[in-house]
Amino acid sequence: MTSHPLLYAIVFAVCFSTNALAQPGNRGSGGLKPLETDQGSLLIDGVYVETPYSIDVSADERSIVINGVSYGADYFDLSQLAQQRGREERGRGMGRGPGGGRRGGGGPRGWDDGFETQNERFRGGPRVNGNVTESDPLEKDALAVRRLLQSLQMLDWGAIHVLDQGQPPWQLWHDQSGHELLEALIAKSKGEAYSTDVPKQAASSGYDERWASTIVNFEPSPSFRDRAEQAVALVNEAEAQNASVQAANLLIARLNYPMTMLALVLVVFAVGHLMAEASQIFSSTEEPTDTPNVRKKLVISLVIIGLMSGIDLAWTLIAHQSGTMRELNPVGSRLIENPYTLAVFKILITSMSLALLFYLRQKPLARKATWWCCLVLTLLTARWLTFQSLFA
């Protein structure tokens, strides 16, 4: 009988914890939280807002507070936000996420979770399909303010938000005209010539006039230029890297077949040449080392080394530019970022080595070193053939 109180206690604890978790205000990550971030860019009435951003709704949920400044629900045009449907009507997981397209803006999974907050669920008022009707204007304003905070959460993922009095909120991503907007604003802050031409994506969204007025009326803050230039530089670097990868892939597509055939022929020829030379070079009997036949075979070995070194250089540069290979050579890894420097270095070192081996051709040790170099380059070229066949 002593087990009954323990059983009752367990049942009571489970029921109490279930009730507590079900109460409003205990929804965990599903509810909206104040935003604290130093990412993204926010412009209000043509003025760049300094980071870090601290954004929350007021206690009565009738205004949004941005870095200590309160903006009422009627300061911006939030009618579109108030009319948006909640997540239940759209379906979970069906949205494309920030950026409004397949490319997206890097937003978190479930970015629209929490669209219907606790006040939307637990407050009374006439609703149609989960939306607040016109007969409840106060609730409609609170809903719009909460959804504005939901939209501003994307600042933490690098979004650009433009808020103007009497205008609807405007969210841009760097891959969707945001990059061009920052470049124009940077040019104006420097006093340089800038263009107000509207990109196609902004024009297709109906922001023609908004685009020009945002640039013309912009007032930069002291730290705007540094942060904006840093963001633009990162995007430019990523675009340049992508362009380099695409160019390298196109080059691989054009050169892959002829280089593969050349390398294959060289490997077959080099294997036969090395097998024929091995018996003479490693023979214990002494033979003349400067006869025309010996010089001819030595020159053939040096030519094979030179051609295979050129193939290795070309494939190394192309593979690095396309992102399919990482250079492990400690010397080459420092030079590979500059293809011209690496090419000059490799050609210079290879030429000096071939000249030295030819100059010392009369010495048996030089002939053996040439044979071993030719063998190593043959194996390396065979490895390149295997590597290229995997990515062809």
GROMACS .gro file of C-alpha atoms in nm:
model
  392
    1MET     CA    1   0.000   0.000   0.000
    2THR     CA    2   0.297   0.232   0.043
    3SER     CA    3   0.336   0.254  -0.335
    4HIS     CA    4   0.002   0.436  -0.380
    5PRO     CA    5   0.121   0.781  -0.256
    6LEU     CA    6   0.425   0.758  -0.486
    7LEU     CA    7   0.199   0.668  -0.780
    8TYR     CA    8  -0.034   0.960  -0.701
    9ALA     CA    9   0.264   1.195  -0.680
   10ILE     CA   10   0.392   1.086  -1.021
   11VAL     CA   11   0.048   1.128  -1.182
   12PHE     CA   12   0.008   1.473  -1.023
   13ALA     CA   13   0.356   1.586  -1.143
   14VAL     CA   14   0.286   1.472  -1.499
   15CYS     CA   15  -0.052   1.648  -1.511
   16PHE     CA   16   0.088   1.966  -1.358
   17SER     CA   17   0.384   1.984  -1.599
   18THR     CA   18   0.155   1.919  -1.898
   19ASN     CA   19  -0.078   2.196  -1.786
   20ALA     CA   20   0.210   2.438  -1.729
   21LEU     CA   21   0.357   2.377  -2.074
   22ALA     CA   22   0.018   2.428  -2.234
   23GLN     CA   23  -0.035   2.772  -2.079
   24PRO     CA   24   0.006   3.089  -2.286
   25GLY     CA   25   0.356   3.227  -2.271
   26ASN     CA   26   0.519   2.882  -2.251
   27ARG     CA   27   0.531   2.799  -2.618
   28GLY     CA   28   0.910   2.778  -2.630
   29SER     CA   29   1.069   2.861  -2.962
   30GLY     CA   30   0.733   2.891  -3.134
   31GLY     CA   31   0.667   3.238  -2.984
   32LEU     CA   32   0.823   3.563  -3.098
   33LYS     CA   33   1.121   3.684  -2.903
   34PRO     CA   34   1.292   4.023  -2.891
   35LEU     CA   35   1.566   4.060  -3.151
   36GLU     CA   36   1.922   4.134  -3.042
   37THR     CA   37   2.168   4.127  -3.332
   38ASP     CA   38   2.448   4.315  -3.502
   39GLN     CA   39   2.382   4.158  -3.843
   40GLY     CA   40   2.196   4.294  -4.143
   41SER     CA   41   2.119   4.655  -4.234
   42LEU     CA   42   1.821   4.868  -4.128
   43LEU     CA   43   1.720   5.201  -4.280
   44ILE     CA   44   1.436   5.407  -4.127
   45ASP     CA   45   1.317   5.719  -4.312
   46GLY     CA   46   1.639   5.729  -4.514
   47VAL     CA   47   1.867   5.708  -4.208
   48TYR     CA   48   2.091   5.410  -4.140
   49VAL     CA   49   2.028   5.272  -3.793
   50GLU     CA   50   2.341   5.196  -3.595
   51THR     CA   51   2.409   4.841  -3.480
   52PRO     CA   52   2.362   4.648  -3.259
   53TYR     CA   53   1.987   4.625  -3.311
   54SER     CA   54   1.750   4.580  -3.019
   55ILE     CA   55   1.394   4.530  -3.146
   56ASP     CA   56   1.082   4.433  -2.954
   57VAL     CA   57   0.711   4.512  -2.938
   58SER     CA   58   0.573   4.745  -2.672
   59ALA     CA   59   0.386   4.614  -2.371
   60ASP     CA   60   0.048   4.695  -2.527
   61GLU     CA   61   0.163   4.553  -2.863
   62ARG     CA   62   0.054   4.870  -3.042
   63SER     CA   63   0.403   4.980  -3.146
   64ILE     CA   64   0.746   4.839  -3.223
   65VAL     CA   65   1.054   4.959  -3.036
   66ILE     CA   66   1.377   4.981  -3.237
   67ASN     CA   67   1.691   5.075  -3.042
   68GLY     CA   68   1.479   5.256  -2.784
   69VAL     CA   69   1.265   5.449  -3.036
   70SER     CA   70   0.897   5.358  -3.051
   71TYR     CA   71   0.706   5.349  -3.380
   72GLY     CA   72   0.329   5.312  -3.366
   73ALA     CA   73   0.135   5.067  -3.577
   74ASP     CA   74   0.014   5.355  -3.795
   75TYR     CA   75   0.364   5.498  -3.857
   76PHE     CA   76   0.438   5.243  -4.128
   77ASP     CA   77   0.193   5.092  -4.372
   78LEU     CA   78   0.141   4.752  -4.213
   79SER     CA   79  -0.185   4.671  -4.388
   80GLN     CA   80  -0.027   4.396  -4.596
   81LEU     CA   81   0.120   4.231  -4.286
   82ALA     CA   82  -0.217   4.243  -4.109
   83GLN     CA   83  -0.383   4.072  -4.404
   84GLN     CA   84  -0.132   3.790  -4.432
   85ARG     CA   85  -0.256   3.447  -4.333
   86GLY     CA   86  -0.102   3.253  -4.049
   87ARG     CA   87   0.100   2.939  -4.083
   88GLU     CA   88  -0.198   2.709  -4.035
   89GLU     CA   89  -0.356   2.838  -4.359
   90ARG     CA   90  -0.034   2.825  -4.558
   91GLY     CA   91   0.069   2.483  -4.438
   92ARG     CA   92   0.380   2.400  -4.242
   93GLY     CA   93   0.704   2.372  -4.433
   94MET     CA   94   0.550   2.493  -4.760
   95GLY     CA   95   0.711   2.837  -4.767
   96ARG     CA   96   1.031   2.893  -4.961
   97GLY     CA   97   1.192   3.079  -4.677
   98PRO     CA   98   1.367   3.415  -4.675
   99GLY     CA   99   1.455   3.554  -5.011
  100GLY     CA  100   1.130   3.450  -5.169
  101GLY     CA  101   1.291   3.207  -5.413
  102ARG     CA  102   1.484   2.887  -5.444
  103ARG     CA  103   1.812   3.063  -5.388
  104GLY     CA  104   1.678   3.197  -5.061
  105GLY     CA  105   1.858   3.426  -4.824
  106GLY     CA  106   1.999   3.176  -4.581
  107GLY     CA  107   1.715   3.206  -4.331
  108PRO     CA  108   1.654   2.946  -4.065
  109ARG     CA  109   1.436   2.646  -4.113
  110GLY     CA  110   1.080   2.714  -4.006
  111TRP     CA  111   1.121   3.091  -4.054
  112ASP     CA  112   0.744   3.141  -4.051
  113ASP     CA  113   0.690   2.941  -3.730
  114GLY     CA  114   0.533   3.147  -3.458
  115PHE     CA  115   0.341   3.368  -3.701
  116GLU     CA  116   0.032   3.315  -3.491
  117THR     CA  117   0.148   3.409  -3.144
  118GLN     CA  118  -0.016   3.343  -2.814
  119ASN     CA  119  -0.222   3.663  -2.824
  120GLU     CA  120  -0.366   3.563  -3.160
  121ARG     CA  121  -0.477   3.230  -3.017
  122PHE     CA  122  -0.597   3.324  -2.670
  123ARG     CA  123  -0.748   3.668  -2.726
  124GLY     CA  124  -1.110   3.681  -2.819
  125GLY     CA  125  -1.255   3.858  -3.119
  126PRO     CA  126  -1.433   3.774  -3.440
  127ARG     CA  127  -1.212   3.587  -3.689
  128VAL     CA  128  -1.256   3.451  -4.036
  129ASN     CA  129  -1.028   3.158  -4.134
  130GLY     CA  130  -0.790   3.253  -3.852
  131ASN     CA  131  -0.761   3.620  -3.961
  132VAL     CA  132  -0.867   3.918  -3.759
  133THR     CA  133  -1.166   4.094  -3.913
  134GLU     CA  134  -1.215   4.465  -3.969
  135SER     CA  135  -1.439   4.484  -3.660
  136ASP     CA  136  -1.133   4.440  -3.433
  137PRO     CA  137  -0.891   4.721  -3.536
  138LEU     CA  138  -0.687   4.709  -3.215
  139GLU     CA  139  -0.618   4.340  -3.253
  140LYS     CA  140  -0.540   4.397  -3.618
  141ASP     CA  141  -0.277   4.658  -3.527
  142ALA     CA  142  -0.124   4.426  -3.268
  143LEU     CA  143  -0.113   4.146  -3.524
  144ALA     CA  144   0.059   4.372  -3.777
  145VAL     CA  145   0.320   4.485  -3.522
  146ARG     CA  146   0.397   4.128  -3.423
  147ARG     CA  147   0.437   4.028  -3.785
  148LEU     CA  148   0.665   4.325  -3.846
  149LEU     CA  149   0.885   4.196  -3.565
  150GLN     CA  150   0.869   3.853  -3.731
  151SER     CA  151   0.991   4.007  -4.055
  152LEU     CA  152   1.270   4.202  -3.883
  153GLN     CA  153   1.399   3.877  -3.734
  154MET     CA  154   1.560   3.820  -4.075
  155LEU     CA  155   1.813   4.093  -3.992
  156ASP     CA  156   1.995   3.825  -3.795
  157TRP     CA  157   2.046   3.643  -4.127
  158GLY     CA  158   2.191   3.941  -4.316
  159ALA     CA  159   1.872   4.088  -4.464
  160ILE     CA  160   1.838   4.455  -4.556
  161HIS     CA  161   1.522   4.626  -4.430
  162VAL     CA  162   1.396   4.963  -4.547
  163LEU     CA  163   1.125   5.126  -4.336
  164ASP     CA  164   0.969   5.459  -4.437
  165GLN     CA  165   0.680   5.648  -4.285
  166GLY     CA  166   0.355   5.564  -4.458
  167GLN     CA  167   0.523   5.295  -4.671
  168PRO     CA  168   0.508   4.916  -4.638
  169PRO     CA  169   0.819   4.742  -4.501
  170TRP     CA  170   1.071   4.648  -4.769
  171GLN     CA  171   1.302   4.351  -4.725
  172LEU     CA  172   1.593   4.280  -4.958
  173TRP     CA  173   1.861   4.013  -4.973
  174HIS     CA  174   2.207   4.054  -5.121
  175ASP     CA  175   2.125   3.819  -5.407
  176GLN     CA  176   1.798   4.000  -5.476
  177SER     CA  177   1.890   4.365  -5.543
  178GLY     CA  178   2.018   4.429  -5.190
  179HIS     CA  179   2.377   4.422  -5.312
  180GLU     CA  180   2.309   4.686  -5.578
  181LEU     CA  181   2.129   4.905  -5.324
  182LEU     CA  182   2.424   4.899  -5.083
  183GLU     CA  183   2.666   4.983  -5.365
  184ALA     CA  184   2.456   5.286  -5.463
  185LEU     CA  185   2.432   5.401  -5.100
  186ILE     CA  186   2.807   5.362  -5.052
  187ALA     CA  187   2.874   5.570  -5.364
  188LYS     CA  188   2.646   5.846  -5.235
  189SER     CA  189   2.808   5.843  -4.890
  190LYS     CA  190   3.146   5.896  -5.061
  191GLY     CA  191   3.015   6.178  -5.275
  192GLU     CA  192   3.072   5.975  -5.590
  193ALA     CA  193   2.843   5.941  -5.889
  194TYR     CA  194   2.573   5.682  -5.837
  195SER     CA  195   2.297   5.534  -6.045
  196THR     CA  196   1.929   5.520  -5.949
  197ASP     CA  197   1.849   5.265  -6.219
  198VAL     CA  198   1.615   5.005  -6.078
  199PRO     CA  199   1.730   4.641  -6.103
  200LYS     CA  200   1.494   4.401  -6.273
  201GLN     CA  201   1.404   4.220  -5.951
  202ALA     CA  202   1.311   4.544  -5.772
  203ALA     CA  203   1.120   4.671  -6.076
  204SER     CA  204   0.924   4.349  -6.107
  205SER     CA  205   0.820   4.385  -5.741
  206GLY     CA  206   0.683   4.736  -5.799
  207TYR     CA  207   0.955   4.928  -5.614
  208ASP     CA  208   1.060   5.163  -5.896
  209GLU     CA  209   0.989   5.490  -5.715
  210ARG     CA  210   1.083   5.350  -5.376
  211TRP     CA  211   1.426   5.249  -5.506
  212ALA     CA  212   1.514   5.595  -5.635
  213SER     CA  213   1.375   5.781  -5.332
  214THR     CA  214   1.565   5.554  -5.092
  215ILE     CA  215   1.897   5.639  -5.259
  216VAL     CA  216   1.826   6.011  -5.303
  217ASN     CA  217   1.702   6.066  -4.946
  218PHE     CA  218   1.963   5.847  -4.780
  219GLU     CA  219   2.159   5.995  -4.488
  220PRO     CA  220   2.458   5.777  -4.393
  221SER     CA  221   2.573   5.738  -4.036
  222PRO     CA  222   2.943   5.739  -3.936
  223SER     CA  223   2.977   5.360  -3.931
  224PHE     CA  224   2.759   5.288  -4.234
  225ARG     CA  225   3.035   5.298  -4.494
  226ASP     CA  226   3.264   5.056  -4.308
  227ARG     CA  227   2.991   4.797  -4.245
  228ALA     CA  228   2.837   4.830  -4.591
  229GLU     CA  229   3.173   4.810  -4.768
  230GLN     CA  230   3.258   4.499  -4.568
  231ALA     CA  231   2.928   4.334  -4.664
  232VAL     CA  232   2.968   4.432  -5.030
  233ALA     CA  233   3.327   4.307  -5.033
  234LEU     CA  234   3.219   3.967  -4.901
  235VAL     CA  235   2.954   3.937  -5.172
  236ASN     CA  236   3.198   4.052  -5.442
  237GLU     CA  237   3.453   3.798  -5.322
  238ALA     CA  238   3.196   3.520  -5.330
  239GLU     CA  239   3.082   3.623  -5.680
  240ALA     CA  240   3.441   3.637  -5.803
  241GLN     CA  241   3.509   3.293  -5.659
  242ASN     CA  242   3.196   3.153  -5.822
  243ALA     CA  243   3.294   3.309  -6.155
  244SER     CA  244   3.641   3.158  -6.122
  245VAL     CA  245   3.495   2.814  -6.052
  246GLN     CA  246   3.261   2.840  -6.351
  247ALA     CA  247   3.545   2.951  -6.579
  248ALA     CA  248   3.762   2.665  -6.456
  249ASN     CA  249   3.482   2.414  -6.518
  250LEU     CA  250   3.437   2.544  -6.873
  251LEU     CA  251   3.812   2.519  -6.928
  252ILE     CA  252   3.811   2.163  -6.797
  253ALA     CA  253   3.528   2.074  -7.035
  254ARG     CA  254   3.729   2.208  -7.333
  255LEU     CA  255   4.070   2.069  -7.240
  256ASN     CA  256   3.981   1.747  -7.064
  257TYR     CA  257   3.971   1.525  -7.373
  258PRO     CA  258   4.289   1.646  -7.551
  259MET     CA  259   4.490   1.659  -7.227
  260THR     CA  260   4.368   1.314  -7.126
  261MET     CA  261   4.467   1.166  -7.461
  262LEU     CA  262   4.809   1.335  -7.448
  263ALA     CA  263   4.870   1.214  -7.095
  264LEU     CA  264   4.757   0.861  -7.181
  265VAL     CA  265   4.996   0.841  -7.477
  266LEU     CA  266   5.281   0.980  -7.268
  267VAL     CA  267   5.221   0.730  -6.988
  268VAL     CA  268   5.220   0.434  -7.227
  269PHE     CA  269   5.531   0.559  -7.405
  270ALA     CA  270   5.708   0.638  -7.074
  271VAL     CA  271   5.638   0.292  -6.930
  272GLY     CA  272   5.793   0.127  -7.233
  273HIS     CA  273   6.088   0.367  -7.229
  274LEU     CA  274   6.153   0.310  -6.856
  275MET     CA  275   6.139  -0.069  -6.892
  276ALA     CA  276   6.387  -0.061  -7.179
  277GLU     CA  277   6.623   0.171  -6.992
  278ALA     CA  278   6.613  -0.005  -6.656
  279SER     CA  279   6.828  -0.300  -6.759
  280GLN     CA  280   7.106  -0.072  -6.890
  281ILE     CA  281   7.100   0.192  -6.616
  282PHE     CA  282   7.101  -0.053  -6.326
  283SER     CA  283   7.336  -0.304  -6.491
  284SER     CA  284   7.657  -0.381  -6.306
  285THR     CA  285   7.864  -0.372  -6.626
  286GLU     CA  286   8.022  -0.040  -6.711
  287GLU     CA  287   7.925   0.109  -7.047
  288PRO     CA  288   8.024   0.435  -7.217
  289THR     CA  289   7.807   0.717  -7.080
  290ASP     CA  290   7.843   0.976  -7.358
  291THR     CA  291   7.760   0.784  -7.674
  292PRO     CA  292   7.492   0.921  -7.915
  293ASN     CA  293   7.256   0.640  -7.816
  294VAL     CA  294   7.291   0.717  -7.444
  295ARG     CA  295   7.241   1.091  -7.503
  296LYS     CA  296   6.932   1.021  -7.715
  297LYS     CA  297   6.770   0.809  -7.445
  298LEU     CA  298   6.859   1.065  -7.180
  299VAL     CA  299   6.706   1.345  -7.386
  300ILE     CA  300   6.389   1.138  -7.434
  301SER     CA  301   6.363   1.092  -7.057
  302LEU     CA  302   6.410   1.467  -7.002
  303VAL     CA  303   6.145   1.552  -7.262
  304ILE     CA  304   5.900   1.313  -7.097
  305ILE     CA  305   5.972   1.478  -6.760
  306GLY     CA  306   5.917   1.825  -6.906
  307LEU     CA  307   5.588   1.736  -7.079
  308MET     CA  308   5.448   1.557  -6.775
  309SER     CA  309   5.548   1.847  -6.550
  310GLY     CA  310   5.353   2.080  -6.779
  311ILE     CA  311   5.047   1.854  -6.763
  312ASP     CA  312   5.075   1.839  -6.385
  313LEU     CA  313   5.093   2.220  -6.366
  314ALA     CA  314   4.793   2.272  -6.595
  315TRP     CA  315   4.574   2.017  -6.419
  316THR     CA  316   4.676   2.148  -6.075
  317LEU     CA  317   4.576   2.504  -6.159
  318ILE     CA  318   4.248   2.403  -6.323
  319ALA     CA  319   4.152   2.164  -6.043
  320HIS     CA  320   4.230   2.425  -5.777
  321GLN     CA  321   4.029   2.694  -5.956
  322SER     CA  322   3.732   2.460  -5.991
  323GLY     CA  323   3.746   2.368  -5.623
  324THR     CA  324   3.796   1.995  -5.678
  325MET     CA  325   4.145   1.974  -5.528
  326ARG     CA  326   4.346   2.111  -5.239
  327GLU     CA  327   4.719   2.159  -5.278
  328LEU     CA  328   4.907   1.974  -5.000
  329ASN     CA  329   5.256   2.074  -5.111
  330PRO     CA  330   5.363   2.332  -4.849
  331VAL     CA  331   5.546   2.539  -5.111
  332GLY     CA  332   5.279   2.504  -5.378
  333SER     CA  333   4.995   2.581  -5.135
  334ARG     CA  334   5.140   2.927  -5.076
  335LEU     CA  335   5.192   3.000  -5.444
  336ILE     CA  336   4.876   2.845  -5.590
  337GLU     CA  337   4.658   3.142  -5.500
  338ASN     CA  338   4.847   3.332  -5.770
  339PRO     CA  339   4.852   3.110  -6.080
  340TYR     CA  340   5.113   3.319  -6.260
  341THR     CA  341   5.354   3.301  -5.969
  342LEU     CA  342   5.313   2.924  -5.940
  343ALA     CA  343   5.356   2.877  -6.317
  344VAL     CA  344   5.676   3.084  -6.325
  345PHE     CA  345   5.812   2.904  -6.019
  346LYS     CA  346   5.735   2.558  -6.158
  347ILE     CA  347   5.875   2.633  -6.505
  348LEU     CA  348   6.189   2.786  -6.357
  349ILE     CA  349   6.259   2.498  -6.116
  350THR     CA  350   6.182   2.230  -6.377
  351SER     CA  351   6.402   2.397  -6.641
  352MET     CA  352   6.694   2.429  -6.400
  353SER     CA  353   6.659   2.065  -6.294
  354LEU     CA  354   6.646   1.938  -6.653
  355ALA     CA  355   6.946   2.151  -6.749
  356LEU     CA  356   7.143   2.019  -6.451
  357LEU     CA  357   7.060   1.657  -6.532
  358PHE     CA  358   7.163   1.707  -6.895
  359TYR     CA  359   7.486   1.879  -6.790
  360LEU     CA  360   7.574   1.584  -6.564
  361ARG     CA  361   7.466   1.322  -6.820
  362GLN     CA  362   7.807   1.154  -6.821
  363LYS     CA  363   7.775   1.055  -6.455
  364PRO     CA  364   7.590   0.727  -6.379
  365LEU     CA  365   7.422   0.889  -6.079
  366ALA     CA  366   7.268   1.157  -6.304
  367ARG     CA  367   7.133   0.891  -6.541
  368LYS     CA  368   6.977   0.704  -6.248
  369ALA     CA  369   6.828   1.027  -6.109
  370THR     CA  370   6.678   1.101  -6.453
  371TRP     CA  371   6.526   0.754  -6.469
  372TRP     CA  372   6.372   0.789  -6.122
  373CYS     CA  373   6.234   1.137  -6.201
  374CYS     CA  374   6.077   1.001  -6.516
  375LEU     CA  375   5.921   0.715  -6.318
  376VAL     CA  376   5.777   0.951  -6.054
  377LEU     CA  377   5.628   1.182  -6.318
  378THR     CA  378   5.482   0.882  -6.499
  379LEU     CA  379   5.309   0.762  -6.182
  380LEU     CA  380   5.189   1.116  -6.110
  381THR     CA  381   5.041   1.149  -6.459
  382ALA     CA  382   4.870   0.812  -6.420
  383ARG     CA  383   4.722   0.940  -6.095
  384TRP     CA  384   4.595   1.250  -6.277
  385LEU     CA  385   4.430   1.029  -6.537
  386THR     CA  386   4.249   0.841  -6.260
  387PHE     CA  387   4.149   1.166  -6.092
  388GLN     CA  388   4.015   1.318  -6.413
  389SER     CA  389   3.819   1.004  -6.496
  390LEU     CA  390   3.632   1.042  -6.165
  391PHE     CA  391   3.519   1.399  -6.244
  392ALA     CA  392   3.478   1.374  -6.621
   0.00000   0.00000   0.00000
